[in-house]
XYZ file of C-alpha atoms in Angstrom:
328
model
C 12.827 31.188 -38.448
C 13.315 28.105 -36.336
C 14.798 28.335 -32.860
C 17.524 26.009 -31.712
C 17.146 23.212 -29.164
C 13.404 23.817 -29.483
C 13.554 27.127 -27.714
C 11.854 29.163 -30.520
C 8.841 31.054 -29.199
C 9.782 30.482 -25.553
C 13.144 32.128 -26.094
C 11.523 35.060 -27.865
C 9.157 35.576 -24.952
C 11.975 35.351 -22.429
C 14.079 37.754 -24.472
C 11.204 40.226 -24.557
C 10.781 39.973 -20.796
C 14.489 40.541 -20.338
C 14.490 43.570 -22.615
C 11.576 45.126 -20.756
C 13.075 44.340 -17.369
C 16.490 45.770 -18.110
C 15.193 48.714 -20.195
C 18.657 48.998 -21.709
C 19.040 46.214 -24.243
C 20.209 42.620 -24.315
C 21.584 41.525 -20.967
C 20.737 37.830 -20.656
C 23.060 35.175 -22.016
C 23.413 31.407 -22.183
C 26.352 29.102 -22.200
C 26.951 27.143 -25.382
C 24.095 24.676 -25.927
C 26.245 21.571 -26.447
C 29.551 20.500 -24.943
C 32.582 20.401 -27.238
C 36.252 19.599 -26.770
C 39.390 20.751 -28.604
C 40.287 19.302 -31.970
C 42.556 21.204 -34.337
C 41.347 24.200 -32.319
C 43.438 23.961 -29.187
C 43.161 25.974 -25.964
C 44.856 29.363 -26.261
C 46.262 30.817 -23.026
C 45.397 34.386 -24.054
C 41.733 33.395 -24.369
C 41.491 31.230 -21.270
C 38.523 32.434 -19.222
C 37.924 35.535 -21.370
C 34.215 36.361 -21.458
C 33.066 36.646 -25.087
C 29.466 37.211 -26.100
C 28.543 35.769 -29.490
C 25.508 37.019 -31.403
C 23.530 36.217 -34.523
C 20.289 37.140 -36.242
C 17.194 34.996 -35.981
C 17.254 32.826 -39.101
C 18.728 29.409 -39.651
C 21.934 30.330 -41.453
C 22.749 33.039 -38.933
C 22.125 30.740 -35.990
C 24.455 28.153 -37.506
C 27.163 30.756 -38.136
C 26.835 32.180 -34.635
C 27.046 28.735 -33.076
C 30.147 27.921 -35.111
C 31.814 30.956 -33.533
C 30.577 29.964 -30.084
C 31.796 26.355 -30.295
C 35.161 27.415 -31.731
C 35.868 29.950 -28.995
C 34.643 27.538 -26.333
C 37.115 24.932 -27.591
C 39.827 27.616 -27.487
C 39.162 28.173 -23.780
C 37.019 31.315 -23.753
C 34.006 31.714 -21.473
C 31.341 32.056 -24.151
C 27.957 33.717 -23.681
C 25.458 32.733 -26.365
C 23.253 35.589 -27.583
C 22.424 34.096 -30.966
C 18.866 34.358 -32.335
C 18.491 38.160 -32.037
C 15.521 39.436 -34.032
C 16.646 41.374 -37.101
C 19.776 42.966 -38.528
C 19.321 46.310 -36.799
C 18.904 44.715 -33.359
C 22.100 42.707 -33.765
C 23.934 45.776 -34.999
C 22.728 47.879 -32.065
C 23.789 45.157 -29.638
C 27.284 45.134 -31.141
C 27.665 48.906 -31.168
C 26.554 49.079 -27.522
C 28.970 46.354 -26.459
C 26.322 43.764 -25.603
C 27.590 41.429 -28.353
C 31.318 41.084 -28.974
C 31.412 39.154 -32.228
C 29.095 37.891 -34.965
C 29.021 36.988 -38.617
C 27.305 39.617 -40.738
C 26.996 40.261 -44.463
C 28.986 42.790 -46.441
C 25.975 43.983 -48.437
C 23.998 44.519 -45.238
C 26.852 46.530 -43.770
C 27.277 48.686 -46.858
C 23.611 49.415 -47.510
C 21.746 48.973 -44.210
C 24.324 50.137 -41.681
C 26.291 52.660 -43.721
C 23.372 54.023 -45.754
C 24.773 53.582 -49.252
C 22.359 53.066 -52.135
C 24.628 51.428 -54.711
C 26.620 48.242 -54.049
C 30.274 47.838 -54.946
C 30.790 45.248 -57.713
C 32.852 42.232 -56.690
C 33.055 40.426 -53.356
C 36.547 41.580 -52.377
C 35.927 45.189 -53.365
C 32.625 45.246 -51.450
C 34.305 43.755 -48.388
C 37.131 46.283 -48.463
C 34.714 49.179 -48.890
C 32.537 48.228 -45.925
C 35.592 47.298 -43.842
C 37.218 50.687 -44.309
C 34.064 52.798 -44.034
C 32.626 51.069 -40.964
C 35.941 51.218 -39.120
C 36.217 54.944 -39.776
C 32.592 55.802 -39.067
C 31.732 53.472 -36.193
C 34.867 51.780 -34.927
C 33.721 48.369 -36.172
C 36.195 45.798 -37.475
C 35.248 43.522 -40.382
C 37.584 40.577 -40.929
C 37.960 37.048 -42.310
C 35.465 37.249 -45.167
C 34.096 33.842 -46.140
C 33.629 32.691 -49.758
C 29.891 32.161 -49.113
C 27.687 34.823 -50.665
C 24.102 34.785 -49.396
C 22.849 37.315 -51.898
C 19.246 37.828 -52.883
C 18.034 36.012 -55.979
C 14.911 35.261 -57.976
C 14.193 31.559 -58.362
C 11.806 29.386 -60.310
C 11.001 25.689 -60.452
C 12.775 23.417 -62.898
C 9.428 22.866 -64.624
C 8.695 26.576 -65.006
C 12.219 27.224 -66.259
C 11.713 24.598 -68.946
C 8.256 25.848 -69.911
C 9.220 29.530 -70.124
C 12.870 29.282 -71.128
C 13.634 31.922 -68.509
C 17.165 31.586 -67.159
C 18.152 35.223 -66.541
C 16.581 38.233 -64.862
C 16.470 40.018 -68.216
C 14.371 37.183 -69.605
C 12.179 37.282 -66.494
C 11.670 41.034 -66.973
C 10.646 40.471 -70.583
C 8.144 37.812 -69.470
C 6.633 40.165 -66.882
C 6.246 42.902 -69.488
C 4.752 40.670 -72.188
C 2.817 37.979 -70.288
C 2.364 39.066 -66.634
C 0.280 36.047 -65.598
C 3.061 33.705 -66.702
C 5.463 35.554 -64.388
C 3.357 35.671 -61.189
C 5.858 36.266 -58.400
C 5.942 35.727 -54.635
C 8.236 38.052 -52.723
C 9.197 38.068 -49.072
C 7.995 40.920 -46.896
C 11.369 42.633 -46.508
C 12.452 41.937 -50.090
C 9.291 43.643 -51.332
C 10.360 47.041 -49.953
C 14.170 47.008 -49.802
C 15.937 49.055 -52.451
C 18.339 46.140 -52.946
C 15.244 43.957 -53.336
C 12.252 43.961 -55.660
C 11.886 47.734 -56.145
C 15.481 47.847 -57.327
C 15.013 44.840 -59.609
C 12.071 46.607 -61.256
C 14.156 49.723 -61.934
C 17.340 47.970 -63.017
C 15.681 45.566 -65.422
C 13.102 47.945 -66.891
C 10.064 46.098 -65.595
C 6.694 47.821 -65.969
C 5.600 47.946 -62.314
C 1.946 48.196 -63.336
C 2.156 44.770 -64.980
C 3.771 42.902 -62.093
C 1.550 40.199 -60.586
C 3.092 40.084 -57.133
C 2.113 38.512 -53.838
C 3.899 39.572 -50.661
C 4.195 36.577 -48.333
C 6.324 35.335 -45.474
C 9.794 34.315 -46.656
C 9.272 30.724 -45.541
C 6.254 30.398 -47.848
C 8.054 31.601 -50.978
C 10.123 28.459 -51.513
C 7.350 25.844 -51.527
C 4.967 28.154 -53.374
C 7.530 28.679 -56.132
C 8.245 24.952 -56.336
C 4.523 24.151 -56.586
C 4.093 26.852 -59.281
C 0.443 27.317 -58.386
C 0.424 30.435 -56.230
C 3.475 31.860 -58.002
C 5.906 30.823 -60.713
C 8.861 32.888 -59.502
C 9.949 33.884 -56.024
C 12.536 35.829 -54.030
C 15.066 33.654 -52.208
C 18.359 33.781 -50.357
C 20.992 32.165 -52.557
C 22.400 29.805 -49.910
C 19.075 28.546 -48.547
C 19.004 24.777 -48.244
C 15.473 24.559 -49.640
C 16.721 25.590 -53.095
C 18.385 22.240 -53.920
C 15.847 20.292 -51.864
C 12.939 21.674 -53.921
C 14.890 21.626 -57.215
C 14.619 25.382 -57.667
C 16.662 27.264 -60.267
C 18.287 30.624 -59.552
C 17.930 33.162 -62.350
C 21.199 34.674 -63.481
C 21.562 38.304 -62.394
C 22.917 39.212 -65.829
C 23.004 42.974 -65.134
C 24.761 42.435 -61.763
C 22.113 44.214 -59.713
C 22.164 42.342 -56.426
C 24.854 43.320 -53.910
C 27.430 40.873 -52.621
C 26.453 39.377 -49.263
C 29.585 37.557 -48.198
C 29.667 36.621 -44.541
C 32.467 38.172 -42.490
C 33.323 38.485 -38.818
C 32.334 41.781 -37.208
C 33.728 43.082 -33.911
C 34.213 46.394 -32.176
C 37.674 47.790 -32.691
C 38.481 47.709 -28.960
C 37.510 44.039 -28.685
C 39.570 43.083 -31.746
C 42.602 44.940 -30.393
C 42.291 43.354 -26.953
C 41.847 39.792 -28.239
C 43.719 39.345 -31.540
C 43.922 35.565 -31.071
C 40.193 35.346 -31.771
C 40.951 35.827 -35.467
C 43.615 33.122 -35.303
C 40.877 30.710 -34.243
C 38.142 31.833 -36.613
C 39.890 32.834 -39.859
C 40.584 29.228 -40.950
C 36.910 28.423 -40.319
C 35.730 31.292 -42.502
C 37.718 29.855 -45.400
C 35.663 26.645 -45.167
C 32.331 28.458 -45.429
C 31.602 28.169 -49.138
C 28.188 28.452 -50.792
C 28.126 24.673 -51.108
C 29.001 23.982 -47.472
C 26.628 26.516 -45.913
C 23.769 25.517 -48.242
C 24.156 21.914 -47.100
C 24.169 22.979 -43.441
C 21.043 25.066 -44.036
C 19.404 22.106 -45.770
C 20.045 19.810 -42.821
C 18.343 22.284 -40.503
C 15.437 23.504 -42.649
C 14.685 20.369 -44.638
C 15.850 17.462 -42.464
C 14.786 19.182 -39.231
C 18.119 18.865 -37.411
C 18.631 21.521 -34.751
C 21.086 24.278 -35.792
C 23.268 23.593 -32.737
C 23.686 19.960 -33.748
C 24.253 20.919 -37.390
C 27.007 23.379 -36.430
C 28.691 21.056 -33.915
C 28.654 17.991 -36.177
C 30.062 19.952 -39.138
C 32.877 21.308 -37.001
C 33.647 17.806 -35.719
C 33.663 16.469 -39.296
C 36.235 19.131 -40.192
C 38.360 18.079 -37.208
C 38.029 21.529 -35.643
C 36.509 20.210 -32.412
C 35.710 16.842 -30.892
C 32.450 15.694 -29.352
C 32.766 14.431 -25.781
């Protein structure tokens, strides 16, 4: 995914050099990329000068979420180290467990399945959040808090034109099309989605799809969206439900009518010792989580991925528009 403030490949190379040099994980950090001032978030004496390292994964939505945390805590008076743009879920998780990252937004489905090793999701956003919150605290001393309404679950999408031509609106209807007319249901799937049990293999099992009939192409996630919209290379594709390219390309999400896909609500994740030492962090960030709906985060993602605005600017300007911070 895109880097922020045009650091992309350069940052990745520098991060690799740092990892090799330290031989013990993520050590480098940056200050926040843009200056902000207090708005409704006011300086908090208990956070004044406290060093807090903020992390995120390396795709647009995660960068935006990580930068929202960073700007908020900076406005509250903390000394923020920016370690957003870490490659992959497992790398971010390892950095948090080892104490190299203090706080990040992560997804409840990722916590339940990837980190805790469960195979079956818990139905319902609140129930899934509570399950991962309780299990991860007991097993690993990690605190999940302030779940946002946004749910970046997996989905299968199609173009408006293909939806009209095929009449497919649900995953059950998609499965029937695959089984009866495979060429009409040619599908592009992202690399990770193609192998994850909460991805395409699970969809095949849950919806009774004949795997031998699937006409599937495994491609980079970024290619899926345009390819599905063009309907030449593929007529259906795997997507993340809050990606800004979905409305921009007029894609339609198929209804998961058998409720297969896990809930992927974003929530704050911290080590237990950090949360106990700095409880005012949640006072700052909980009201922000409530504002992170599917509609709001999809629009922020769209500005970055479609309009080409840097994630740091997207995050800062949204926070200023909400009155949370001011721009000097």
